[in-house]
Short mmCIF file of C-alpha atoms and ligand atoms in Angstrom, two decimals:
data_model
loop_
_atom_site.label_atom_id
_atom_site.label_comp_id
_atom_site.label_asym_id
_atom_site.label_seq_id
_atom_site.Cartn_x
_atom_site.Cartn_y
_atom_site.Cartn_z
CA UNK A 1 190.50 -218.44 -43.74
CA UNK A 2 188.33 -218.31 -40.36
CA UNK A 3 189.66 -216.23 -37.85
CA UNK A 4 189.06 -219.48 -35.41
CA UNK A 5 191.36 -221.42 -37.78
CA UNK A 6 194.14 -218.81 -37.82
CA UNK A 7 193.68 -219.25 -34.24
CA UNK A 8 193.78 -223.11 -34.14
CA UNK A 9 197.15 -222.60 -36.88
CA UNK A 10 199.19 -219.83 -34.29
CA UNK A 11 198.60 -222.39 -31.31
CA UNK A 12 200.21 -225.24 -33.45
CA UNK A 13 202.66 -223.12 -34.94
CA UNK A 14 203.52 -222.33 -30.79
CA UNK A 15 204.51 -225.78 -30.35
CA UNK A 16 205.85 -226.71 -33.69
CA UNK A 17 208.81 -224.30 -33.61
CA UNK A 18 209.13 -224.30 -29.73
CA UNK A 19 207.39 -221.20 -28.36
CA UNK A 20 204.85 -222.78 -26.30
CA UNK A 21 203.88 -226.28 -24.88
CA UNK A 22 200.82 -227.48 -23.12
CA UNK A 23 202.30 -228.20 -19.47
CA UNK A 24 203.30 -232.05 -18.21
CA UNK A 25 202.31 -233.33 -21.85
CA UNK A 26 203.76 -236.21 -21.52
CA UNK A 27 200.73 -237.23 -18.68
CA UNK A 28 198.79 -235.76 -21.13
CA UNK A 29 198.79 -232.21 -19.90
CA UNK A 30 197.27 -230.15 -16.99
CA UNK A 31 194.58 -227.38 -18.01
CA UNK A 32 194.92 -224.42 -18.53
CA UNK A 33 199.02 -224.90 -17.62
CA UNK A 34 201.73 -223.96 -20.43
CA UNK A 35 205.45 -223.63 -20.63
CA UNK A 36 207.50 -221.55 -22.73
CA UNK A 37 209.95 -223.73 -24.68
CA UNK A 38 213.85 -222.15 -26.56
CA UNK A 39 212.10 -219.91 -28.26
CA UNK A 40 209.12 -218.52 -26.62
CA UNK A 41 211.48 -217.50 -23.23
CA UNK A 42 213.86 -215.21 -25.41
CA UNK A 43 210.56 -213.61 -26.54
CA UNK A 44 208.78 -213.33 -23.18
CA UNK A 45 212.43 -212.44 -21.83
CA UNK A 46 212.41 -209.65 -24.86
CA UNK A 47 208.79 -208.43 -23.44
CA UNK A 48 210.12 -207.79 -20.18
CA UNK A 49 212.40 -205.95 -20.71
CA UNK A 50 210.99 -203.56 -22.80
CA UNK A 51 208.22 -202.80 -20.32
CA UNK A 52 210.83 -202.92 -17.25
CA UNK A 53 212.82 -200.29 -19.30
CA UNK A 54 210.53 -198.10 -20.32
CA UNK A 55 209.37 -198.76 -16.35
CA UNK A 56 212.48 -198.09 -14.89
CA UNK A 57 215.35 -196.68 -17.03
CA UNK A 58 212.60 -194.43 -18.49
CA UNK A 59 211.47 -192.71 -15.19
CA UNK A 60 213.71 -191.73 -12.62
CA UNK A 61 210.44 -191.96 -9.99
CA UNK A 62 209.84 -195.59 -10.67
CA UNK A 63 211.68 -198.03 -9.27
CA UNK A 64 211.38 -202.10 -9.27
CA UNK A 65 211.02 -204.94 -6.40
CA UNK A 66 210.49 -208.99 -6.60
CA UNK A 67 208.16 -209.27 -3.71
CA UNK A 68 207.47 -213.03 -2.86
CA UNK A 69 204.34 -215.07 -3.88
CA UNK A 70 203.60 -216.13 -0.63
CA UNK A 71 202.34 -213.32 1.64
CA UNK A 72 200.88 -213.17 4.93
CA UNK A 73 197.75 -214.18 4.79
CA UNK A 74 195.90 -211.02 6.36
CA UNK A 75 197.12 -209.44 3.35
CA UNK A 76 194.70 -211.02 1.33
CA UNK A 77 192.01 -210.23 3.85
CA UNK A 78 193.19 -207.00 3.80
CA UNK A 79 192.74 -206.73 -0.13
CA UNK A 80 189.40 -207.84 -0.30
CA UNK A 81 190.17 -211.21 -2.22
CA UNK A 82 189.46 -213.56 0.83
CA UNK A 83 185.73 -212.22 0.71
CA UNK A 84 185.40 -210.53 -2.85
CA UNK A 85 187.79 -212.16 -5.32
CA UNK A 86 184.98 -214.20 -6.88
CA UNK A 87 183.18 -215.45 -10.03
CA UNK A 88 179.76 -216.14 -10.14
CA UNK A 89 179.69 -219.65 -11.71
CA UNK A 90 176.62 -221.88 -13.03
CA UNK A 91 176.62 -225.51 -14.19
CA UNK A 92 174.24 -226.74 -17.01
CA UNK A 93 172.72 -230.30 -15.65
CA UNK A 94 173.11 -231.68 -19.16
CA UNK A 95 176.71 -231.36 -20.49
CA UNK A 96 177.54 -231.26 -16.82
CA UNK A 97 180.04 -227.88 -18.03
CA UNK A 98 180.67 -225.27 -15.67
CA UNK A 99 180.40 -221.64 -17.26
CA UNK A 100 180.72 -217.86 -15.63
CA UNK A 101 177.81 -216.31 -15.64
CA UNK A 102 179.01 -213.09 -16.34
CA UNK A 103 180.52 -214.38 -19.72
CA UNK A 104 177.31 -215.87 -20.80
CA UNK A 105 175.79 -213.29 -20.78
CA UNK A 106 178.44 -211.06 -22.26
CA UNK A 107 177.83 -212.75 -25.38
CA UNK A 108 174.42 -212.64 -25.38
CA UNK A 109 174.34 -208.98 -24.95
CA UNK A 110 177.40 -209.71 -28.05
CA UNK A 111 175.39 -211.73 -29.58
CA UNK A 112 172.53 -208.27 -30.41
CA UNK A 113 175.89 -206.25 -31.33
CA UNK A 114 176.11 -209.19 -34.00
CA UNK A 115 172.99 -208.68 -35.47
CA UNK A 116 172.76 -205.13 -35.29
CA UNK A 117 176.36 -205.04 -37.52
CA UNK A 118 174.35 -207.48 -39.43
CA UNK A 119 171.62 -205.62 -40.61
CA UNK A 120 173.24 -202.78 -41.21
CA UNK A 121 175.61 -204.92 -43.49
CA UNK A 122 172.95 -205.84 -46.01
CA UNK A 123 171.51 -202.84 -45.60
CA UNK A 124 174.89 -200.87 -47.42
CA UNK A 125 175.47 -203.37 -49.65
CA UNK A 126 171.66 -203.20 -50.66
CA UNK A 127 172.13 -199.46 -51.18
CA UNK A 128 175.26 -199.53 -52.35
CA UNK A 129 176.80 -195.94 -52.76
CA UNK A 130 174.04 -193.94 -52.12
CA UNK A 131 173.92 -195.97 -48.13
CA UNK A 132 173.41 -193.42 -45.30
CA UNK A 133 174.61 -195.51 -42.57
CA UNK A 134 173.69 -193.03 -39.84
CA UNK A 135 170.37 -192.27 -41.22
CA UNK A 136 169.81 -195.85 -41.67
CA UNK A 137 171.33 -196.65 -37.83
CA UNK A 138 168.72 -194.69 -36.29
CA UNK A 139 165.54 -195.28 -38.84
CA UNK A 140 165.52 -198.94 -39.15
CA UNK A 141 162.84 -200.84 -37.27
CA UNK A 142 164.39 -203.82 -37.13
CA UNK A 143 168.21 -202.10 -35.76
CA UNK A 144 166.26 -200.16 -33.66
CA UNK A 145 164.08 -203.35 -32.29
CA UNK A 146 167.97 -204.58 -31.76
CA UNK A 147 169.36 -201.90 -29.99
CA UNK A 148 166.55 -201.99 -27.23
CA UNK A 149 167.07 -205.19 -26.43
CA UNK A 150 170.98 -204.96 -26.02
CA UNK A 151 170.47 -201.50 -23.95
CA UNK A 152 167.82 -203.35 -21.73
CA UNK A 153 169.74 -206.42 -21.28
CA UNK A 154 173.10 -204.30 -20.58
CA UNK A 155 171.24 -202.37 -17.70
CA UNK A 156 170.15 -205.61 -16.50
CA UNK A 157 173.29 -206.61 -16.05
CA UNK A 158 174.50 -204.37 -14.76
CA UNK A 159 172.66 -203.52 -11.69
CA UNK A 160 172.75 -207.42 -11.40
CA UNK A 161 176.75 -207.80 -10.54
CA UNK A 162 176.57 -204.34 -9.34
CA UNK A 163 174.60 -205.93 -6.05
CA UNK A 164 176.23 -209.03 -6.76
CA UNK A 165 172.20 -210.35 -7.02
CA UNK A 166 172.75 -214.15 -8.33
CA UNK A 167 169.25 -215.13 -8.46
CA UNK A 168 168.99 -212.21 -11.03
CA UNK A 169 171.85 -213.35 -12.99
CA UNK A 170 170.22 -216.71 -13.44
CA UNK A 171 167.28 -215.19 -14.21
CA UNK A 172 168.62 -213.13 -17.14
CA UNK A 173 170.17 -216.09 -18.24
CA UNK A 174 166.49 -217.83 -18.46
CA UNK A 175 164.59 -215.03 -19.63
CA UNK A 176 167.21 -214.31 -22.19
CA UNK A 177 166.75 -218.22 -23.49
CA UNK A 178 170.84 -219.17 -23.16
CA UNK A 179 171.34 -222.41 -24.08
CA UNK A 180 174.14 -224.45 -23.07
CA UNK A 181 176.30 -224.23 -26.07
CA UNK A 182 177.49 -227.87 -25.50
CA UNK A 183 173.68 -229.93 -24.38
CA UNK A 184 171.91 -227.01 -26.28
CA UNK A 185 169.32 -226.96 -22.78
CA UNK A 186 168.27 -224.78 -20.47
CA UNK A 187 169.00 -227.12 -17.51
CA UNK A 188 170.75 -224.47 -15.25
CA UNK A 189 171.87 -225.17 -12.24
CA UNK A 190 171.35 -221.81 -9.59
CA UNK A 191 174.22 -219.39 -9.57
CA UNK A 192 177.31 -219.65 -7.29
CA UNK A 193 179.90 -217.60 -5.88
CA UNK A 194 183.51 -219.41 -6.26
CA UNK A 195 186.72 -218.03 -5.02
CA UNK A 196 189.84 -217.99 -7.01
CA UNK A 197 192.69 -217.97 -5.22
CA UNK A 198 194.57 -221.31 -4.31
CA UNK A 199 195.55 -221.89 -0.87
CA UNK A 200 198.20 -224.46 0.54
CA UNK A 201 199.53 -224.56 3.91
CA UNK A 202 202.86 -223.45 5.44
CA UNK A 203 204.08 -225.34 8.45
CA UNK A 204 205.13 -229.13 8.93
CA UNK A 205 202.94 -230.06 11.64
CA UNK A 206 198.80 -229.84 10.75
CA UNK A 207 198.26 -227.95 14.07
CA UNK A 208 201.02 -225.46 13.69
CA UNK A 209 200.54 -224.84 9.70
CA UNK A 210 199.02 -221.75 8.20
CA UNK A 211 196.75 -221.54 5.54
CA UNK A 212 198.57 -219.01 2.92
CA UNK A 213 196.99 -218.40 -0.77
CA UNK A 214 198.91 -217.91 -3.88
CA UNK A 215 198.83 -214.68 -4.93
CA UNK A 216 196.19 -213.77 -7.35
CA UNK A 217 198.23 -210.37 -8.43
CA UNK A 218 201.76 -208.82 -7.59
CA UNK A 219 200.50 -205.73 -6.48
CA UNK A 220 199.65 -206.53 -2.54
CA UNK A 221 203.36 -207.09 -2.80
CA UNK A 222 204.21 -203.14 -3.68
CA UNK A 223 201.96 -202.25 -1.39
CA UNK A 224 203.13 -203.74 1.59
CA UNK A 225 206.45 -203.11 0.34
CA UNK A 226 205.67 -199.04 -0.18
CA UNK A 227 206.43 -197.89 2.94
CA UNK A 228 210.05 -200.15 2.90
CA UNK A 229 210.54 -198.58 -0.85
CA UNK A 230 209.54 -194.82 0.01
CA UNK A 231 212.17 -194.79 2.95
CA UNK A 232 215.09 -196.67 1.71
CA UNK A 233 214.84 -194.58 -1.58
CA UNK A 234 213.84 -191.49 -0.10
CA UNK A 235 211.01 -191.47 -2.84
CA UNK A 236 208.63 -188.38 -3.17
CA UNK A 237 205.65 -188.63 -4.44
CA UNK A 238 204.61 -188.79 -6.79
CA UNK A 239 206.64 -192.30 -7.70
CA UNK A 240 206.02 -195.16 -9.02
CA UNK A 241 207.09 -199.41 -7.74
CA UNK A 242 206.95 -201.84 -10.56
CA UNK A 243 207.16 -205.64 -10.56
CA UNK A 244 206.92 -208.36 -12.42
CA UNK A 245 206.34 -212.15 -11.26
CA UNK A 246 204.01 -215.25 -10.92
CA UNK A 247 200.21 -214.92 -10.32
CA UNK A 248 197.96 -218.16 -9.91
CA UNK A 249 194.29 -217.64 -10.23
CA UNK A 250 191.93 -220.97 -10.56
CA UNK A 251 189.68 -219.71 -13.35
CA UNK A 252 186.79 -221.45 -13.88
CA UNK A 253 186.64 -221.55 -17.62
CA UNK A 254 189.87 -221.49 -18.17
CA UNK A 255 190.15 -221.59 -22.81
CA UNK A 256 191.94 -219.94 -25.10
CA UNK A 257 194.96 -220.96 -25.01
CA UNK A 258 197.71 -218.86 -23.04
CA UNK A 259 195.37 -216.03 -22.80
CA UNK A 260 193.33 -217.67 -19.47
CA UNK A 261 195.59 -219.27 -18.03
CA UNK A 262 195.88 -220.43 -14.04
CA UNK A 263 199.60 -219.83 -13.79
CA UNK A 264 200.43 -216.24 -15.49
CA UNK A 265 202.74 -213.57 -15.14
CA UNK A 266 201.87 -210.13 -14.55
CA UNK A 267 204.22 -206.90 -15.44
CA UNK A 268 202.15 -204.17 -12.91
CA UNK A 269 203.16 -200.94 -11.59
CA UNK A 270 201.62 -198.73 -8.86
CA UNK A 271 201.99 -195.57 -8.75
CA UNK A 272 201.36 -193.91 -5.34
CA UNK A 273 199.95 -190.22 -5.94
CA UNK A 274 198.54 -186.82 -4.14
CA UNK A 275 194.95 -187.53 -3.53
CA UNK A 276 192.87 -185.06 -6.10
CA UNK A 277 195.12 -185.71 -8.24
CA UNK A 278 193.87 -188.81 -9.31
CA UNK A 279 191.79 -188.70 -12.52
CA UNK A 280 194.61 -186.51 -14.32
CA UNK A 281 197.48 -189.83 -13.50
CA UNK A 282 194.42 -191.83 -14.89
CA UNK A 283 194.41 -190.14 -17.72
CA UNK A 284 198.01 -189.29 -18.32
CA UNK A 285 198.90 -193.35 -17.57
CA UNK A 286 196.80 -194.39 -20.14
CA UNK A 287 197.96 -192.32 -22.91
CA UNK A 288 201.73 -193.84 -21.79
CA UNK A 289 200.34 -197.53 -21.82
CA UNK A 290 198.84 -197.25 -24.98
CA UNK A 291 201.94 -195.60 -26.01
CA UNK A 292 203.91 -198.35 -25.30
CA UNK A 293 201.52 -200.58 -27.42
CA UNK A 294 201.50 -198.89 -30.29
CA UNK A 295 205.18 -198.28 -30.52
CA UNK A 296 205.49 -201.82 -31.79
CA UNK A 297 204.01 -200.77 -35.27
CA UNK A 298 201.34 -203.43 -35.14
CA UNK A 299 198.77 -199.73 -36.39
CA UNK A 300 197.01 -198.77 -34.16
CA UNK A 301 193.43 -199.97 -35.58
CA UNK A 302 194.53 -202.68 -33.78
CA UNK A 303 193.43 -201.26 -29.93
CA UNK A 304 190.94 -200.06 -27.95
CA UNK A 305 190.11 -198.76 -24.69
CA UNK A 306 187.40 -200.54 -22.90
CA UNK A 307 186.32 -198.39 -19.89
CA UNK A 308 184.79 -200.60 -17.01
CA UNK A 309 181.23 -200.49 -16.20
CA UNK A 310 181.22 -202.59 -13.52
CA UNK A 311 184.37 -201.28 -11.05
CA UNK A 312 186.18 -203.15 -8.44
CA UNK A 313 185.57 -202.69 -4.85
CA UNK A 314 188.80 -200.56 -4.61
CA UNK A 315 188.45 -198.60 -7.63
CA UNK A 316 187.04 -194.99 -8.59
CA UNK A 317 188.03 -195.17 -12.44
CA UNK A 318 189.18 -197.81 -14.70
CA UNK A 319 189.67 -198.84 -18.48
CA UNK A 320 191.13 -201.59 -20.54
CA UNK A 321 193.57 -201.55 -23.27
CA UNK A 322 192.22 -204.46 -25.53
CA UNK A 323 193.70 -205.98 -28.79
CA UNK A 324 192.60 -207.40 -31.91
CA UNK A 325 193.01 -210.97 -31.51
CA UNK A 326 191.63 -213.86 -33.76
CA UNK A 327 188.71 -214.06 -31.45
CA UNK A 328 187.60 -210.23 -31.09
CA UNK A 329 189.03 -206.94 -29.32
CA UNK A 330 189.99 -208.89 -25.65
CA UNK A 331 191.85 -207.21 -22.56
CA UNK A 332 195.41 -206.82 -22.18
CA UNK A 333 196.00 -204.66 -20.08
CA UNK A 334 194.19 -203.09 -17.19
CA UNK A 335 194.53 -198.94 -15.93
CA UNK A 336 192.73 -198.87 -12.76
CA UNK A 337 192.17 -195.52 -10.20
CA UNK A 338 193.57 -197.85 -6.95
CA UNK A 339 192.10 -194.71 -4.55
CA UNK A 340 193.96 -194.68 -1.71
CA UNK A 341 192.03 -198.60 -0.75
CA UNK A 342 195.21 -200.84 -0.29
CA UNK A 343 196.98 -198.91 1.49
CA UNK A 344 194.07 -197.84 3.81
CA UNK A 345 193.53 -201.19 4.61
CA UNK A 346 197.00 -202.36 5.63
CA UNK A 347 197.32 -199.58 7.67
CA UNK A 348 193.97 -200.78 9.39
CA UNK A 349 194.73 -204.66 9.40
CA UNK A 350 198.04 -204.56 10.21
CA UNK A 351 198.21 -201.25 12.69
CA UNK A 352 201.10 -199.47 11.45
CA UNK A 353 201.24 -196.15 9.73
CA UNK A 354 201.77 -196.05 6.51
CA UNK A 355 200.66 -192.70 5.76
CA UNK A 356 203.21 -190.64 3.78
CA UNK A 357 204.53 -186.79 4.96
CA UNK A 358 204.80 -184.42 2.22
CA UNK A 359 207.59 -182.00 2.93
CA UNK A 360 206.51 -179.73 1.01
CA UNK A 361 203.34 -178.72 2.48
CA UNK A 362 203.70 -180.61 5.74
CA UNK A 363 201.03 -182.50 5.90
CA UNK A 364 200.80 -185.99 6.00
CA UNK A 365 198.38 -188.78 3.88
CA UNK A 366 197.34 -192.07 2.46
CA UNK A 367 198.61 -191.71 -1.22
CA UNK A 368 195.88 -192.77 -3.65
CA UNK A 369 197.32 -194.78 -6.88
CA UNK A 370 196.90 -195.57 -10.38
CA UNK A 371 197.92 -198.83 -11.21
CA UNK A 372 199.04 -200.32 -14.77
CA UNK A 373 198.28 -203.68 -14.89
CA UNK A 374 199.72 -206.07 -17.64
CA UNK A 375 199.85 -209.84 -18.38
CA UNK A 376 203.36 -210.99 -19.84
CA UNK A 377 201.02 -214.21 -21.77
CA UNK A 378 198.54 -212.24 -23.15
CA UNK A 379 200.79 -209.83 -24.46
CA UNK A 380 202.61 -213.06 -25.90
CA UNK A 381 199.60 -213.41 -27.49
CA UNK A 382 198.81 -210.62 -29.57
CA UNK A 383 202.03 -209.89 -30.65
CA UNK A 384 201.99 -213.26 -32.27
CA UNK A 385 198.74 -213.03 -33.36
CA UNK A 386 199.36 -209.72 -34.75
CA UNK A 387 202.75 -211.07 -36.61
CA UNK A 388 201.33 -214.34 -38.17
CA UNK A 389 201.15 -214.81 -41.65
CA UNK A 390 200.74 -217.48 -44.51
CA UNK A 391 202.12 -215.45 -47.43
CA UNK A 392 201.21 -216.27 -51.15
CA UNK A 393 204.51 -215.73 -52.91
CA UNK A 394 205.35 -214.90 -56.46
CA UNK A 395 205.49 -218.26 -58.59
CA UNK A 396 202.78 -219.60 -56.64
CA UNK A 397 205.15 -220.74 -53.55
CA UNK A 398 203.73 -219.71 -49.71
CA UNK A 399 205.71 -219.09 -46.64
CA UNK A 400 204.67 -218.82 -43.08
CA UNK A 401 206.20 -215.69 -41.74
CA UNK A 402 206.29 -214.00 -38.25
CA UNK A 403 206.60 -209.92 -38.76
CA UNK A 404 207.69 -209.33 -35.10
CA UNK A 405 209.02 -206.51 -34.26
CA UNK A 406 212.76 -206.91 -34.29
CA UNK A 407 213.42 -206.09 -30.44
CA UNK A 408 210.62 -208.88 -29.09
CA UNK A 409 212.01 -211.63 -31.74
CA UNK A 410 213.65 -214.48 -29.73
CA UNK A 411 216.29 -214.72 -32.69
CA UNK A 412 217.79 -211.22 -34.43
CA UNK A 413 220.21 -212.77 -37.03
CA UNK A 414 220.53 -216.04 -38.36
CA UNK A 415 224.13 -216.87 -39.54
CA UNK A 416 223.80 -218.90 -43.07
CA UNK A 417 226.91 -220.58 -44.90
CA UNK A 418 225.95 -220.71 -48.33
CA UNK A 419 227.60 -224.24 -48.43
CA UNK A 420 229.21 -226.61 -46.22
CA UNK A 421 233.03 -226.41 -47.19
CA UNK A 422 235.68 -224.19 -48.69
CA UNK A 423 235.34 -222.21 -45.28
CA UNK A 424 232.26 -220.79 -45.39
CA UNK A 425 231.70 -222.44 -42.22
CA UNK A 426 234.35 -220.89 -40.78
CA UNK A 427 234.11 -217.47 -41.67
CA UNK A 428 230.44 -217.78 -40.84
CA UNK A 429 231.68 -219.02 -37.44
CA UNK A 430 234.02 -216.29 -36.95
CA UNK A 431 231.05 -213.95 -38.06
CA UNK A 432 229.02 -215.28 -34.94
CA UNK A 433 231.51 -215.68 -32.27
CA UNK A 434 231.60 -211.85 -33.18
CA UNK A 435 227.82 -210.86 -32.87
CA UNK A 436 226.54 -213.56 -30.44
CA UNK A 437 228.27 -210.41 -27.80
CA UNK A 438 225.44 -207.96 -28.80
CA UNK A 439 222.73 -210.27 -30.27
CA UNK A 440 221.32 -213.29 -29.87
CA UNK A 441 222.10 -215.09 -33.33
CA UNK A 442 221.87 -218.67 -34.65
CA UNK A 443 223.81 -220.66 -37.08
CA UNK A 444 222.43 -222.99 -39.48
CA UNK A 445 224.12 -224.78 -42.73
CA UNK A 446 221.60 -227.49 -43.08
CA UNK A 447 219.31 -227.49 -45.69
CA UNK A 448 219.06 -225.67 -48.73
CA UNK A 449 219.42 -221.58 -48.63
CA UNK A 450 215.92 -221.24 -49.39
CA UNK A 451 214.66 -224.06 -46.98
CA UNK A 452 217.04 -221.92 -44.69
CA UNK A 453 214.99 -218.81 -44.84
CA UNK A 454 211.62 -220.45 -44.34
CA UNK A 455 212.75 -221.71 -41.24
CA UNK A 456 214.21 -218.19 -40.05
CA UNK A 457 210.99 -216.38 -41.28
CA UNK A 458 208.75 -219.12 -38.91
CA UNK A 459 210.49 -217.97 -35.91
CA UNK A 460 209.97 -214.29 -36.74
CA UNK A 461 214.27 -213.89 -37.36
CA UNK A 462 214.36 -210.36 -38.89
CA UNK A 463 217.68 -210.47 -40.59
CA UNK A 464 219.65 -213.61 -41.93
CA UNK A 465 223.39 -213.25 -43.34
CA UNK A 466 224.42 -215.62 -46.16
CA UNK A 467 228.13 -216.02 -46.50
CA UNK A 468 228.91 -217.26 -49.89
CA UNK A 469 232.36 -217.49 -51.68
CA UNK A 470 232.27 -213.62 -52.42
CA UNK A 471 232.63 -213.04 -48.80
CA UNK A 472 236.07 -214.94 -48.75
CA UNK A 473 236.82 -212.65 -51.16
CA UNK A 474 235.96 -208.74 -49.69
CA UNK A 475 234.70 -209.39 -46.38
CA UNK A 476 231.25 -208.98 -47.13
CA UNK A 477 227.78 -211.27 -46.83
CA UNK A 478 224.54 -210.60 -48.20
CA UNK A 479 221.62 -209.14 -45.76
CA UNK A 480 218.15 -210.47 -45.83
CA UNK A 481 214.97 -208.46 -44.55
CA UNK A 482 212.55 -211.05 -43.43
CA UNK A 483 209.56 -208.84 -43.86
CA UNK A 484 210.71 -207.59 -47.33
CA UNK A 485 212.92 -210.24 -48.74
CA UNK A 486 215.36 -208.08 -50.10
CA UNK A 487 219.30 -208.87 -49.99
CA UNK A 488 222.00 -206.13 -49.71
CA UNK A 489 225.28 -206.61 -49.77
CA UNK A 490 227.76 -205.25 -46.69
CA UNK A 491 230.43 -205.67 -45.17
CA UNK A 492 230.76 -207.53 -41.85
CA UNK A 493 232.50 -205.13 -40.45
CA UNK A 494 229.36 -202.89 -40.75
CA UNK A 495 226.90 -205.47 -39.19
CA UNK A 496 226.82 -205.15 -35.97
CA UNK A 497 226.86 -201.29 -36.14
CA UNK A 498 223.41 -201.94 -38.77
CA UNK A 499 221.80 -204.61 -37.18
CA UNK A 500 222.27 -202.80 -33.45
CA UNK A 501 219.95 -199.99 -34.66
CA UNK A 502 217.19 -202.12 -35.95
CA UNK A 503 217.36 -204.75 -33.39
CA UNK A 504 217.90 -203.35 -30.11
CA UNK A 505 214.75 -202.54 -27.04
CA UNK A 506 217.13 -198.96 -27.08
CA UNK A 507 215.50 -198.00 -30.90
CA UNK A 508 211.71 -198.79 -29.93
CA UNK A 509 212.57 -197.05 -25.83
CA UNK A 510 213.47 -193.73 -28.08
CA UNK A 511 210.54 -193.93 -30.04
CA UNK A 512 208.10 -193.05 -26.89
P1 ATP B 601 189.62 -210.75 -17.25
O1 ATP B 601 188.49 -209.86 -16.76
O2 ATP B 601 190.46 -211.58 -18.15
O3 ATP B 601 189.40 -212.09 -16.03
P2 ATP B 601 191.12 -208.91 -15.30
O4 ATP B 601 190.17 -207.71 -15.63
O5 ATP B 601 190.14 -210.15 -13.89
O6 ATP B 601 190.80 -210.25 -16.47
P3 ATP B 601 193.21 -207.90 -14.27
O7 ATP B 601 193.00 -208.67 -12.43
O8 ATP B 601 193.14 -206.70 -14.35
O9 ATP B 601 192.39 -209.13 -14.92
O10 ATP B 601 194.36 -208.64 -14.04
C1 ATP B 601 195.59 -208.14 -15.04
C2 ATP B 601 196.42 -208.12 -16.74
O11 ATP B 601 196.37 -209.42 -15.94
C3 ATP B 601 195.01 -208.31 -17.60
O12 ATP B 601 194.93 -207.74 -17.99
C4 ATP B 601 195.33 -209.44 -18.06
O13 ATP B 601 196.91 -209.45 -19.33
C5 ATP B 601 196.50 -210.53 -16.67
N1 ATP B 601 195.24 -211.65 -16.82
C6 ATP B 601 194.31 -212.05 -15.88
N2 ATP B 601 194.00 -212.75 -15.72
C7 ATP B 601 194.77 -213.59 -16.59
C8 ATP B 601 195.09 -215.38 -16.90
N3 ATP B 601 194.08 -215.81 -15.56
N4 ATP B 601 195.70 -215.60 -17.82
C9 ATP B 601 196.56 -214.70 -18.05
N5 ATP B 601 196.87 -213.45 -17.77
C10 ATP B 601 195.96 -212.80 -17.24
#
């Protein structure tokens, strides 16, 4: 099945089973805004708990906060967002569609890469076992031509972006003969800057009201509270502040479901360090965050680092952790060495001294910062995409199964009486009443046992317990594993202990 079709199926699956709904659906939806349903919210909460505990529980020098979405507007002036949080946009006059100029050019660079890979694949087929790929890449005239074109384009693009040269971005689009995917024409407008922040008014009178912004990142709430936390928590550098919260961006092109939304959630941690130590800490946090992702067990081949070509105005090193989605490797998390840009700016704009006094060296300095910033929704999407499988079974049957890591699964255990009589529902309910204090259980007595297993497979429930007539006699049940479909007979009294180890977030934290 084409990856595009797989993705469509995942989106439909999310809606059908109550993971994610389009927002305001009965009014035909609202662009790039989504709601999490009854299962989605459970899984999202599990992702947030996994992140929060890995930061705050596992590090005694990291604490959390929860700052407001509304903040003083000068914060966004100081941070550079009012002047520089822009995307370059371009319209096609025929289709009236709007695009990000940088994305059009990046897609063109990817096309050269595809051409190169196609040439190599063709040659591999032609030469069979005797194929020397490295030599072919170094000598094939076709490959070398594509590489030269890609590199030249890449260089030109990088220069234009770094200089924020909008005319040059348009010229690249013209020179590369990039067409609008809808109209197929090259009838482009000029490239303009578009600020991504939403704004609103605070205050009741027209005169007395103040323009304020919905935060486009949670990080600034941490920076402006840095001194409060450092002082009241008696924190010593190096230390970190973690926060989970909503962020808002008026994205020009919002597509790919919950990958790019206008309202989304971030999990950010700012780690305050001594100037000069930033590159060591940057390397350390890169590894720590990659280990966090990989502990979920999807395999190292699903992840890669992508170092930034164009550094944000505040950064001196930056990388993304990318995840292999059905539409290619895409950013899920950013790790940035933000220097002391933000704290210095807030010192300047607020006029307050927010330096750190180092009791060991007796010096005062403005700390440098390493930031790790991950989108909850993108993480959610990556977990779903990697877990979704339409599996062919023996005998020609198929099942749709979500191989969710058990600690992230919305429901951990389904409790199923084999039949709706003979005291089996009562025993099943008593098991549920015991286990519901430990993890999310679901009771289901409707339809055949096979159908009930399929329903649980489709929502990623890692274990099902079936209560049968033997259960009444010897107080045992069958425990079915979602992935292997194997069943074992276990004592009801042992269930909690067996499952706790497998489904708790603690189990994955211990593997870090
Ligand atoms: P992109 O290049 O995809 O626009 P970004 O580099 O602007 O993302 P950051 O500012 O580094 O993103 O934000 C940190 C994280 O927040 C991202 O890695 C992503 O997971 C998440 N994020 C950013 N924008 C969105 C969005 N519009 N919808 C959902 N998640 C987002």
